[in-house]
Coordinates of C-alpha atoms in Angstrom, one line a residue:
X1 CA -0.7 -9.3 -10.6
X2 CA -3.4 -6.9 -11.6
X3 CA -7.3 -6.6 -10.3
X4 CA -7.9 -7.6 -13.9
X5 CA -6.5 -11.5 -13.5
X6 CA -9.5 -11.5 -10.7
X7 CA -12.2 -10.0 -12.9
X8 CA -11.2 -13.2 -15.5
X9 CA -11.9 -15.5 -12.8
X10 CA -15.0 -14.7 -11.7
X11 CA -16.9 -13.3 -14.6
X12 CA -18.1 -16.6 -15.3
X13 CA -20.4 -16.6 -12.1
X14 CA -21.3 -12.6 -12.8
X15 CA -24.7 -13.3 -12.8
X16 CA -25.3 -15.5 -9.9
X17 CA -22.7 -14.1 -7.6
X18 CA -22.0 -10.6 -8.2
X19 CA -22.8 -9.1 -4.8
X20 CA -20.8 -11.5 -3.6
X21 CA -17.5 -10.6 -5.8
X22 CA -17.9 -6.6 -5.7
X23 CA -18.1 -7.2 -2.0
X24 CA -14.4 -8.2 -1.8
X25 CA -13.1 -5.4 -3.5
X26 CA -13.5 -3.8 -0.6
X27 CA -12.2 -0.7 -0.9
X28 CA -12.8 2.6 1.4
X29 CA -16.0 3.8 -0.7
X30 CA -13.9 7.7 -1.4
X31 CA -11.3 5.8 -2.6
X32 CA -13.4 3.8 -4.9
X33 CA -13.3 6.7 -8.1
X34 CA -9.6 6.5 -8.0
X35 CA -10.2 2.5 -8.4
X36 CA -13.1 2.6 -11.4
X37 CA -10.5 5.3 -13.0
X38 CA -7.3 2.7 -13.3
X39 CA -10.2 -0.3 -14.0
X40 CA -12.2 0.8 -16.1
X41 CA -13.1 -2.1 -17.5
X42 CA -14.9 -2.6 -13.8
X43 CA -16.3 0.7 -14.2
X44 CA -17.9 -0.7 -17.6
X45 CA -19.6 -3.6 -15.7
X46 CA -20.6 -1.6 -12.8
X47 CA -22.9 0.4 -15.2
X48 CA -24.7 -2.9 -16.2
X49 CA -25.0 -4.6 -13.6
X50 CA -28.1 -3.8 -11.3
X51 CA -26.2 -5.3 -8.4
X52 CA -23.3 -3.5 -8.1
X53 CA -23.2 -1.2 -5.5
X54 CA -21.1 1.6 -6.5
X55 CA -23.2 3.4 -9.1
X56 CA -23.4 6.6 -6.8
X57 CA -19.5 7.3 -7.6
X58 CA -19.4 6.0 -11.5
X59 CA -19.8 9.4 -12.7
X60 CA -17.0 10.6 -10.1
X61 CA -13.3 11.7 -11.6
X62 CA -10.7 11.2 -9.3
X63 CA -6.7 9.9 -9.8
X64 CA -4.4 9.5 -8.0
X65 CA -1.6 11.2 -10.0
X66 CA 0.7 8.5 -11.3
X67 CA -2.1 8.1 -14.5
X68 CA -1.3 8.9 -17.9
X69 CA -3.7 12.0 -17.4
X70 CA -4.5 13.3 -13.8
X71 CA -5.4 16.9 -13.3
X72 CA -3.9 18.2 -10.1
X73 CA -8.0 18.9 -9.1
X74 CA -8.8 15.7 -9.1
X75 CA -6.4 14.0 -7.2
X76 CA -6.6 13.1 -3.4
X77 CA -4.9 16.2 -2.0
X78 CA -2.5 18.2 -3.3
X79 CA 0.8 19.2 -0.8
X80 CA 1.3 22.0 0.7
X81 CA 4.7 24.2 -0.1
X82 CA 4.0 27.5 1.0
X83 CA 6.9 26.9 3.7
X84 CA 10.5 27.6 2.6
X85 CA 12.2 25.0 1.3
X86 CA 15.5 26.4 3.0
X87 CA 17.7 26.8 -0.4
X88 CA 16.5 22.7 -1.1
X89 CA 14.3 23.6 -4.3
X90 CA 15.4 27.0 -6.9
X91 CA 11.4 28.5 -6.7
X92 CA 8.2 27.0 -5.7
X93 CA 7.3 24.8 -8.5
X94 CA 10.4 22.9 -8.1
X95 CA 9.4 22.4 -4.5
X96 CA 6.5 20.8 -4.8
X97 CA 7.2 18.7 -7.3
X98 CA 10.3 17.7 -5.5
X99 CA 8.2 16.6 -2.6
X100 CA 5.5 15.0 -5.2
X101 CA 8.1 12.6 -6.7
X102 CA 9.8 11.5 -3.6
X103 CA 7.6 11.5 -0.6
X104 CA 3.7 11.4 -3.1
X105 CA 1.8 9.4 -5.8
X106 CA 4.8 10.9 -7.9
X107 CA 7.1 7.9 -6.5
X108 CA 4.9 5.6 -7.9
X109 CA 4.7 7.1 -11.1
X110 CA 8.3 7.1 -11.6
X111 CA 8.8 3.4 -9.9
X112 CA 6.4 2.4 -12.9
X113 CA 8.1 4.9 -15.9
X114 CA 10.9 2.7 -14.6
X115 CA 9.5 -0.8 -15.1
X116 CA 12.2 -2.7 -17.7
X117 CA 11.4 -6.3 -18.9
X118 CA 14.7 -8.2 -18.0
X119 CA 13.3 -12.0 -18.8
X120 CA 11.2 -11.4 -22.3
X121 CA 9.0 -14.3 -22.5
X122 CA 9.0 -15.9 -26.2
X123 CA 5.8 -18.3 -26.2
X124 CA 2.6 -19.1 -24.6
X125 CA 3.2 -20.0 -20.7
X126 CA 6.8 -18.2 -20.3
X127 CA 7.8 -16.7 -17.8
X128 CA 9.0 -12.9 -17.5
X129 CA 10.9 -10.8 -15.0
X130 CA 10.0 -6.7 -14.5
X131 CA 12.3 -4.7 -12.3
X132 CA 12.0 -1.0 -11.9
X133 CA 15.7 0.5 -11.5
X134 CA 18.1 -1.2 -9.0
X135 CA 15.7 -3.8 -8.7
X136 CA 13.8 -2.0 -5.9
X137 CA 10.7 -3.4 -6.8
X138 CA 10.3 -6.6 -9.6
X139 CA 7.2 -8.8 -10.8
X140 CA 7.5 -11.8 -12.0
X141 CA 5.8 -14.2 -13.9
X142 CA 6.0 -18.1 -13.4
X143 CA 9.4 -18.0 -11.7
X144 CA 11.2 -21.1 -10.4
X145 CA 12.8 -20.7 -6.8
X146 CA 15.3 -23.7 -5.7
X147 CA 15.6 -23.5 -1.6
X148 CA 16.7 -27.2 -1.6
X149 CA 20.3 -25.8 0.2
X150 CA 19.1 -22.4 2.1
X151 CA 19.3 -24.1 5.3
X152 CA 17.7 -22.1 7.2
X153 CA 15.7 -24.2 9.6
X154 CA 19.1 -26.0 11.0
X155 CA 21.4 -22.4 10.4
X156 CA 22.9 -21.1 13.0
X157 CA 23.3 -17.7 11.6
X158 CA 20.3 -14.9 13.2
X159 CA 21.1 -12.5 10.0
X160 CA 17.5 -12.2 8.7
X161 CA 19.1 -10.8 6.1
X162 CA 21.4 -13.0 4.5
X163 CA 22.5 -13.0 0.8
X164 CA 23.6 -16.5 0.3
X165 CA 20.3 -18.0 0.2
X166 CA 20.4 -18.8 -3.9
X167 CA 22.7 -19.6 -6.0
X168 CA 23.7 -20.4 -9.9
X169 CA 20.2 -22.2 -11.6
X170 CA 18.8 -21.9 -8.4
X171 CA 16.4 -19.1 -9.6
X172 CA 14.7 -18.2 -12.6
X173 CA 11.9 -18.8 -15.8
X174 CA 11.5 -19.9 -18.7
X175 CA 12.7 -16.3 -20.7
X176 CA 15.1 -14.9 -22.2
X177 CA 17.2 -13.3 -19.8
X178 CA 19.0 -9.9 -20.8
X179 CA 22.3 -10.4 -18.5
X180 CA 23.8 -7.3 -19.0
X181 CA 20.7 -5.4 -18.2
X182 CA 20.3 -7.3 -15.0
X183 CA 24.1 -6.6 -13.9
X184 CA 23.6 -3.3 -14.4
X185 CA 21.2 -2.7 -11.6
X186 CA 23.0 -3.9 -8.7
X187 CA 24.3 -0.2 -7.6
X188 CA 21.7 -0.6 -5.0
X189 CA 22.7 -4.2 -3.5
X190 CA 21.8 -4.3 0.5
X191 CA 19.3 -6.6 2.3
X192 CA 16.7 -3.3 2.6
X193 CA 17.0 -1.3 -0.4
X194 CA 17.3 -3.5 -3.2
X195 CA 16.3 -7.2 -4.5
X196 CA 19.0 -7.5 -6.5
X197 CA 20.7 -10.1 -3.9
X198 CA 18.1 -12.2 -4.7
X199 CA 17.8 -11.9 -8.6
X200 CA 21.4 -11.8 -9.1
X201 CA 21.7 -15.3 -9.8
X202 CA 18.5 -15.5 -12.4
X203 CA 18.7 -17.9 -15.1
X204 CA 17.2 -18.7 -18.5
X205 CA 15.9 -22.2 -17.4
X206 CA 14.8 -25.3 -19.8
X207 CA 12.0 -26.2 -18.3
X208 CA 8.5 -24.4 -18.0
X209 CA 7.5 -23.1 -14.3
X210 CA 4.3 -22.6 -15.3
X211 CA 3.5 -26.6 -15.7
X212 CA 5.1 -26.7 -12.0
X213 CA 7.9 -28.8 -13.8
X214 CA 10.6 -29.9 -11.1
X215 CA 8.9 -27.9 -8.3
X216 CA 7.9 -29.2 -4.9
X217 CA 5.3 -26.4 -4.0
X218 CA 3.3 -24.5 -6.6
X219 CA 1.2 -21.1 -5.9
X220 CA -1.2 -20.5 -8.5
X221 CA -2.6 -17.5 -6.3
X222 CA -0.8 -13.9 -6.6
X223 CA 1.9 -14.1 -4.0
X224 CA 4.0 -11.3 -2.4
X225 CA 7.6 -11.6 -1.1
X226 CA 8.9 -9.4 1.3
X227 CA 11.8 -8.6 3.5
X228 CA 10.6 -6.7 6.9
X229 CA 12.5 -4.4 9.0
X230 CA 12.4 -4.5 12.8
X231 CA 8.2 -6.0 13.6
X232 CA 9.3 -4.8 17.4
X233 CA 9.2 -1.6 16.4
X234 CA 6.0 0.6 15.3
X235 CA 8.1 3.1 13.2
X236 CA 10.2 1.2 11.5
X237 CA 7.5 -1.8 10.8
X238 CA 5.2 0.8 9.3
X239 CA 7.6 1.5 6.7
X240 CA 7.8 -2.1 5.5
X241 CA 3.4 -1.3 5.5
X242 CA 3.8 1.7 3.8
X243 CA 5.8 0.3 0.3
X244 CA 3.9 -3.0 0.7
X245 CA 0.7 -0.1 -0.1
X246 CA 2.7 1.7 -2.4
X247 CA 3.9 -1.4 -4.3
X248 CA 0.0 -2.3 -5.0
X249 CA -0.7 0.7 -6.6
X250 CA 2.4 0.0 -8.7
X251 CA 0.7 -3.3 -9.5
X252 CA -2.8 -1.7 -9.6
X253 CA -4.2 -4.4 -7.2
X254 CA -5.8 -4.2 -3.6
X255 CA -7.2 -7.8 -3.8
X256 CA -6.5 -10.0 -0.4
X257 CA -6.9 -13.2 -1.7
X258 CA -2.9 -13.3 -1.8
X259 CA 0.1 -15.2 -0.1
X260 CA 2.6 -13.2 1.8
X261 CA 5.9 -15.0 1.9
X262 CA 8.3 -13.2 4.8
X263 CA 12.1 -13.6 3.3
X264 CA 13.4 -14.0 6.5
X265 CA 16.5 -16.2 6.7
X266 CA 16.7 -16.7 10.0
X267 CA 15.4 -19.7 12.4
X268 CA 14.8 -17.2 15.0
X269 CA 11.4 -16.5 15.3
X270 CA 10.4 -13.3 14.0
X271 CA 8.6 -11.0 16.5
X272 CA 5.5 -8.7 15.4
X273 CA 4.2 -6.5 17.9
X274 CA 1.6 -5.6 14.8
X275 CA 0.6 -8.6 13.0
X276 CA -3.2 -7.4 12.7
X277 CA -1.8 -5.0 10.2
X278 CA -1.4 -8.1 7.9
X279 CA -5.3 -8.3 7.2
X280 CA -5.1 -5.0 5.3
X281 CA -3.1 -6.4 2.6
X282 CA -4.5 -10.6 2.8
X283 CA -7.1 -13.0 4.4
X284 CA -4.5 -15.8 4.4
X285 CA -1.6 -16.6 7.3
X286 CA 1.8 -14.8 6.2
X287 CA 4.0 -17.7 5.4
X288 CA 8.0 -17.3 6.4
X289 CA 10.5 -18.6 4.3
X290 CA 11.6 -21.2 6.7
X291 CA 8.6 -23.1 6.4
X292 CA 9.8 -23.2 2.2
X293 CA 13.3 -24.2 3.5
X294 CA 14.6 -27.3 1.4
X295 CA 11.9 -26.9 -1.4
X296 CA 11.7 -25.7 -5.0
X297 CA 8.5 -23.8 -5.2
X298 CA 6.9 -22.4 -8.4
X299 CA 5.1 -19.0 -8.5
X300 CA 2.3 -17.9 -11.3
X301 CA 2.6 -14.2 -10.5
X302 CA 4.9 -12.9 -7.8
X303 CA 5.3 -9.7 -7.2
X304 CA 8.7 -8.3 -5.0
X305 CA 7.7 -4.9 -3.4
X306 CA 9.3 -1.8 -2.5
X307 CA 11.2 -2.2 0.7
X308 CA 11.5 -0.3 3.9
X309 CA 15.0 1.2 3.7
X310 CA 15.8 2.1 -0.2
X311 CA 17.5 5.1 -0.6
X312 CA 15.7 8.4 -1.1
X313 CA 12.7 5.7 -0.3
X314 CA 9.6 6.3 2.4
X315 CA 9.7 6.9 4.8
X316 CA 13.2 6.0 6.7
X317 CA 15.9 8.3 6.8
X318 CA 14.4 9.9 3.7
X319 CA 15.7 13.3 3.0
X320 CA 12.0 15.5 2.9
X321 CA 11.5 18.7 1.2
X322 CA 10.9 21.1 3.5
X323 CA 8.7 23.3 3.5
X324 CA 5.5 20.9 2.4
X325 CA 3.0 19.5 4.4
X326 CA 0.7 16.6 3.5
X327 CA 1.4 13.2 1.3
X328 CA -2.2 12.1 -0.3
X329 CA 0.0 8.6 -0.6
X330 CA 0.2 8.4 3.2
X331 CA -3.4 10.1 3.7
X332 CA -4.8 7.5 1.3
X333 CA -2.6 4.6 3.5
X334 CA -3.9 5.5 6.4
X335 CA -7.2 5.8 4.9
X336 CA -7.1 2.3 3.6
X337 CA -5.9 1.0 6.8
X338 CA -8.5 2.3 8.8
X339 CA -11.2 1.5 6.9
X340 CA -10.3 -2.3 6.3
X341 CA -9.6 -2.4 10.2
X342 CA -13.2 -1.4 11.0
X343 CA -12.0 1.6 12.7
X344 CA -14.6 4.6 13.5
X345 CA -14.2 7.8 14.2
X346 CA -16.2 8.8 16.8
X347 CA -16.0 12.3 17.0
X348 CA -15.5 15.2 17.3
X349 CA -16.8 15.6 21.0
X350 CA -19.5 18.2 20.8
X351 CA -17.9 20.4 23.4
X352 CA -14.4 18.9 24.5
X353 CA -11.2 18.0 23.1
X354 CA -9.6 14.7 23.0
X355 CA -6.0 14.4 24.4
X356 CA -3.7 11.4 25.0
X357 CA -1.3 11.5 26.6
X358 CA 1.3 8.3 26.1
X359 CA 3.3 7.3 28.8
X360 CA 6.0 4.3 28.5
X361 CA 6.8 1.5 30.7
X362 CA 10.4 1.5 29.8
X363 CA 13.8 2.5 31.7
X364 CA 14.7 5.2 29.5
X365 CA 12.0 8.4 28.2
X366 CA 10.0 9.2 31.2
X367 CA 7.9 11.4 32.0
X368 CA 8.8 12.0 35.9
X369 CA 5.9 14.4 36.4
X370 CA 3.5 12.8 34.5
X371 CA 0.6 12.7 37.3
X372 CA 1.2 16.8 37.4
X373 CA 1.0 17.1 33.9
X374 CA -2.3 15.2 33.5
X375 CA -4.0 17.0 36.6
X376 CA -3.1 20.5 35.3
X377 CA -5.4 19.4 31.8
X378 CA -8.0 18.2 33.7
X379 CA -8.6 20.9 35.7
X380 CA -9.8 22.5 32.4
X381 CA -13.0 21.4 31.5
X382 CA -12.4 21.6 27.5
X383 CA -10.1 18.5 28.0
X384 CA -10.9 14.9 28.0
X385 CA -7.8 13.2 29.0
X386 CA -6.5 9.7 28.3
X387 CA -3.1 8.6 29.8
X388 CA -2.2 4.7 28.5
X389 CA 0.6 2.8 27.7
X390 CA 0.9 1.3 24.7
X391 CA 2.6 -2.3 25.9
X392 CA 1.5 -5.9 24.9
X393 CA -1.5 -6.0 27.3
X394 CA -3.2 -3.2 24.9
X395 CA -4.6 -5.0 21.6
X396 CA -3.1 -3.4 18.7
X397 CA -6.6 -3.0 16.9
X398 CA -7.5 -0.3 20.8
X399 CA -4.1 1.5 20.2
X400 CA -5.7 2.4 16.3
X401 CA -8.9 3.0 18.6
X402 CA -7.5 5.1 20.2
X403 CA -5.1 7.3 17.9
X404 CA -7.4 8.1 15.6
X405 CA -9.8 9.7 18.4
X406 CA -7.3 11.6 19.4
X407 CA -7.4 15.5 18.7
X408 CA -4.3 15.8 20.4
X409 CA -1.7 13.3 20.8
X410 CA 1.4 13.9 23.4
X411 CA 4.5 11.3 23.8
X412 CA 8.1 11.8 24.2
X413 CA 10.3 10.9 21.5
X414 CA 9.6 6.9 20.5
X415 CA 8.0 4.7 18.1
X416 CA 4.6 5.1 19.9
X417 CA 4.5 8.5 18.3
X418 CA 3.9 6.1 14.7
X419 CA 0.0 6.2 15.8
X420 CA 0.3 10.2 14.5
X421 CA -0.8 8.3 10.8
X422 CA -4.1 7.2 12.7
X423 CA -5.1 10.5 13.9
X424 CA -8.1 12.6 12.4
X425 CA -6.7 15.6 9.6
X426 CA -7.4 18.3 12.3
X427 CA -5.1 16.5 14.6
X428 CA -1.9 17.8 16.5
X429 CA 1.1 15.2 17.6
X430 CA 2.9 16.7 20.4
X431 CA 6.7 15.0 20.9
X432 CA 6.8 16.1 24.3
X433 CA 10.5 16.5 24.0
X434 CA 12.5 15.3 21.0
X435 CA 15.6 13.6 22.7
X436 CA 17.7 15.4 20.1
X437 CA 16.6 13.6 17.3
X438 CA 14.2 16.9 15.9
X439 CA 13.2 15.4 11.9
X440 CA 12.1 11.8 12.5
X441 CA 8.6 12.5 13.4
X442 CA 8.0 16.2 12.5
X443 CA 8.9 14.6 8.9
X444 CA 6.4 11.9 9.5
X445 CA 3.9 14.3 10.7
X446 CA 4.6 16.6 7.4
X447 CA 3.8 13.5 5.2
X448 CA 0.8 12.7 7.2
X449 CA 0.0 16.3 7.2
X450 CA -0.8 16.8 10.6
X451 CA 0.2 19.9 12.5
X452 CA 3.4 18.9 14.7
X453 CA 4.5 20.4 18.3
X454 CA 7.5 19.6 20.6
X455 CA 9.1 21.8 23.5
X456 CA 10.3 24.8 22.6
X457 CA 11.7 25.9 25.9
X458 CA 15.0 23.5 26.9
X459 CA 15.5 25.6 30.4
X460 CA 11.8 24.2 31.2
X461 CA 12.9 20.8 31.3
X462 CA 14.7 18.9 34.0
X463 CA 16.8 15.9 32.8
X464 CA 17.6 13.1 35.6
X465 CA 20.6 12.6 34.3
X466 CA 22.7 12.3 31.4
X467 CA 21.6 9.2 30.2
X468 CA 23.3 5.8 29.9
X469 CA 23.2 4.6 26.6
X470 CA 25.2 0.9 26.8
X471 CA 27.7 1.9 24.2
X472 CA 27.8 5.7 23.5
X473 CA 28.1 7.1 26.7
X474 CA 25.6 10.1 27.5
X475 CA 22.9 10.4 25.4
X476 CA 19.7 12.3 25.2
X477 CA 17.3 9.4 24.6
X478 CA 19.0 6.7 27.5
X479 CA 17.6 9.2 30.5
X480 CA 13.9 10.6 32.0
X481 CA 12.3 14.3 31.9
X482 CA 10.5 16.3 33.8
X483 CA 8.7 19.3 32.5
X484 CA 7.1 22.7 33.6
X485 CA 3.8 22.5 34.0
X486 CA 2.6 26.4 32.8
X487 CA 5.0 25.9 29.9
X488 CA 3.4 22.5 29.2
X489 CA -0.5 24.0 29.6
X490 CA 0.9 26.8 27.5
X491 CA 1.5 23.7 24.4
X492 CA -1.7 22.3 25.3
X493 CA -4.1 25.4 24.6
X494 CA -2.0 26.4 21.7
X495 CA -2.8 22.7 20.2
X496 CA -5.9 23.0 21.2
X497 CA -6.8 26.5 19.2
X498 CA -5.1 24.5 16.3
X499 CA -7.9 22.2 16.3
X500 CA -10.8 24.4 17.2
X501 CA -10.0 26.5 14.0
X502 CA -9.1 23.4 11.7
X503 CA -12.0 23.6 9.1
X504 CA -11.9 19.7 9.2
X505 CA -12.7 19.5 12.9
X506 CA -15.4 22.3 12.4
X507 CA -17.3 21.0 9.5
X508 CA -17.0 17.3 11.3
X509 CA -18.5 19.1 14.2
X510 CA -21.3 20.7 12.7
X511 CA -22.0 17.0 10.5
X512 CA -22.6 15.7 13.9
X513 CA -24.3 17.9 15.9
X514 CA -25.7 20.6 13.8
X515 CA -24.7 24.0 15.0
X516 CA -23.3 24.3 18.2
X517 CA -25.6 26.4 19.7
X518 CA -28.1 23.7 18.8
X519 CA -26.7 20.9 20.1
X520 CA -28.5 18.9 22.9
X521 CA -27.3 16.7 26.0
X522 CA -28.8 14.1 24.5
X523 CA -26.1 13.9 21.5
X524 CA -23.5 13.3 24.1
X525 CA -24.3 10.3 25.4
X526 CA -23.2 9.0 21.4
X527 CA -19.6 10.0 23.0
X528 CA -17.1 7.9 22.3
X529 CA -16.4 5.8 25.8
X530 CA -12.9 5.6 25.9
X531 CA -12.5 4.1 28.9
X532 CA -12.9 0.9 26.9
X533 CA -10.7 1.0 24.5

């Protein structure tokens, strides 16, 4: 499913329709360079065209760094490894490109030096089958799907992730299929690491797909599958976000005139807390496999993306180099996400700092002295102070708002603490206290490459209790805190000089206002109001 199969389409209206078409590539225009430079058959027709509105960049040499050719200048950002890498990587070089191929554009590069035809197609209007190892991320091309005895409306079973769904001849493509090849990759078999469950049945079939022979539904459109972790849950969701992204630079294609298909297998109804999130990557409803249940669908180009829990994958449990700071894949997501969101950043203030402060409306996580806290901030003038609590009342598209005017971001250990990928570059995440759980988001805020706080004295927190966890007995993350308040101030003006001297923050400052000492009243009132947010 490349960009390319869209150019075909519509080059026979270039003439008359052209604004029209570049419009919906709609790309974040810093990002478009990187596009031209893997199209640049679209860079060619950019030049001649006197429509297209991206001539200002043509000349621009940027890459991503999973090209054939990509100096290291040219790319995005390039990480950070100057900390020690605690006896993980033999010298510095190793280091970095440790964290480049695992947690960077490097993963992508080596998902696509990976790609093995497994179904060769032999004629005109075949179909094929590309997996890179272990199946962790496939394309196919007019594949057959038989759902005729999934049963999943009328199941009983809530497993979302069951493995029973096809059988023998009950997937496949006109191709022929290297078995051996295919066996070999299922090392990897689980629900979220691997599709190999789903593939492992694949068949050589008599019939041609691509004519919608035997098939109940066919999509002629590009068409993603995907399996979801928990859509409750910020952190974990955004990983399933995430390799969706990274999976369409593997394809080379950020069109949204696509189907989403949700391979969810249970009847339960799926919950997701950020369904917005869904018009980054299409314009069209995400379809779940239930409503497919009892059919045999045909796809022309299908394309089954990285998934949220493979192993040494992003961002879950993933073991991170230490020592490095700052993923241009995640930059460039949250980039990309932001910018087909509509989402502004509105400052810096000319003269203040932003904080948020999240609270939760939960039993468990706290903050007892949460009014004390936010009074001692405002009684310094430097701070502009938001206390909120992300629930279901607060539109998802605000939360973004929100996050991503936020200088300094403050939350105890939870999934709320996700938003850190929305905040400016100068920004500073604050995990009030870690409930004992110290890598989850100090790695996420090394990939985003944001600088990352948490308490550092224990003997200036209270705990109420033990905590209550249902199962495990005492545990750190079933109880509520309270925290000293000069200890906390002494956090907040120490994240606050991080900002302040962040060249980011400074040159955003002076963009906007001039010089500081120059600066008017009257620039103020262009202030973010974030009382409405």
């Amino acid at each position: 499913m490349h960009f390319w199969m869209f150019v075909v389409i519509v080059i026979g209206s270039i003439q008359t329709d052209m604004a029209i078409q570049w419009s919906k590539i709609n790309l974040r225009p810093s990002h478009m360079p990187f596009f031209f430079t893997n199209n640049p058959e679209l860079r060619a027709m950019c030049e001649h065209d006197v429509t297209c509105p991206f001539k200002d960049v043509l000349n621009l040499t940027r890459c991503w760094g999973y090209e054939s050719t990509c100096p290291t200048s040219d790319r995005l950002i390039n990480p950070d490894c100057s900390g020690d890498s605690r006896y993980w990587a033999q010298n510095k070089s190793e280091q970095l490109e440790k964290f480049w191929s695992t947690a960077d554009f490097g993963m992508v590069l080596e998902r696509r030096r990976e790609m093995k035809t497994l179904c060769e197609p032999l004629q005109q209007g075949d179909s094929s089958l590309e997996c890179c190892r272990y199946l962790r991320y496939c394309r196919a091309r007019n594949i057959y799907i038989d759902f005729s005895s999934a049963d999943i409306i009328h199941g009983i079973d809530r497993n979302r992730y069951r493995e029973d769904i096809l059988g023998p001849n009950q997937i496949g493509g006109h191709c022929q299929l290297d078995v051996n090849a295919l066996k070999a990759e299922g090392e990897h078999k689980s629900p979220l690491q691997s599709w190999f469950a789903e593939f492992e049945h694949f068949t050589s079939l008599n019939f041609f797909p691509s004519k919608g022979e035997g098939c109940d539904i066919v999509f002629d459109k590009p068409t993603y599958l995907i399996k979801l972790d928990a859509g409750i849950n910020m952190y974990h969701h955004f990983c399933d976000f995430v390799n969706l992204y990274a999976s369409q630079h593997i394809n080379n294609s950020f069109d949204t005139d696509v189907n989403i298909i949700m391979w969810d297998t249970s009847p339960m109804p799926y919950g997701d807390f950020f369904s917005l999130t869904w018009k980054v990557f299409t314009d069209r409803p995400v379809i779940p496999l239930s409503d497919l249940d009892g059919k045999k669908i045909c796809i022309n180009d299908a394309v089954f993306p990285l998934l949220a829990r493979m192993r040494f994958g992003l961002y879950y449990n993933m073991p991170l180099m230490p020592g490095c700071v700052g993923s241009s894949l995640i930059k460039a997501f949250s980039e990309h996400v932001l910018y087909r969101l509509g989402v502004r950043q509105s400052g810096p203030l000319r003269d203040q700092i932003r904080i948020t402060l999240l609270v939760r409306g939960t039993k468990y996580r706290n903050i007892l002295n949460k009014a004390e806290l936010t009074s001692a901030m405002k009684t310094d003038g430097e701070f502009e102070v938001t206390v909120i609590d992300f629930n279901k009342d607060v539109p998802f598209l605000n939360q973004i708002q929100i996050s991503h005017n936020s200088d300094i971001f403050i939350g105890i250990h939870g999934s709320g603490l996700t938003h850190m990928l929305f905040q400016p570059d100068w920004a500073v995440v604050m995990e009030l206290y870690n409930c004992e759980d110290p890598g989850c988001y100090s790695d996420l805020a090394r990939l985003r490459g944001i600088r990352y706080m948490t308490w550092e004295k224990k003997d200036k927190l209270i705990q109420e209790d033990e905590g209550h966890h249902p199962t495990m007995g005492a545990h750190a993350k079933f109880t509520n805190y309270a925290f000293d308040v000069n200890e906390f101030m002494r956090l907040i003006y120490k994240a606050a000089d991080h900002v302040r001297s962040h060249p980011e923050f400074q040159r955003a400052r002076e963009e906007k206002y001039g010089s500081v000492e120059d600066a008017n009243s009257e620039q103020e009132t262009a202030n973010i109001d974030r009382s409405e947010l």
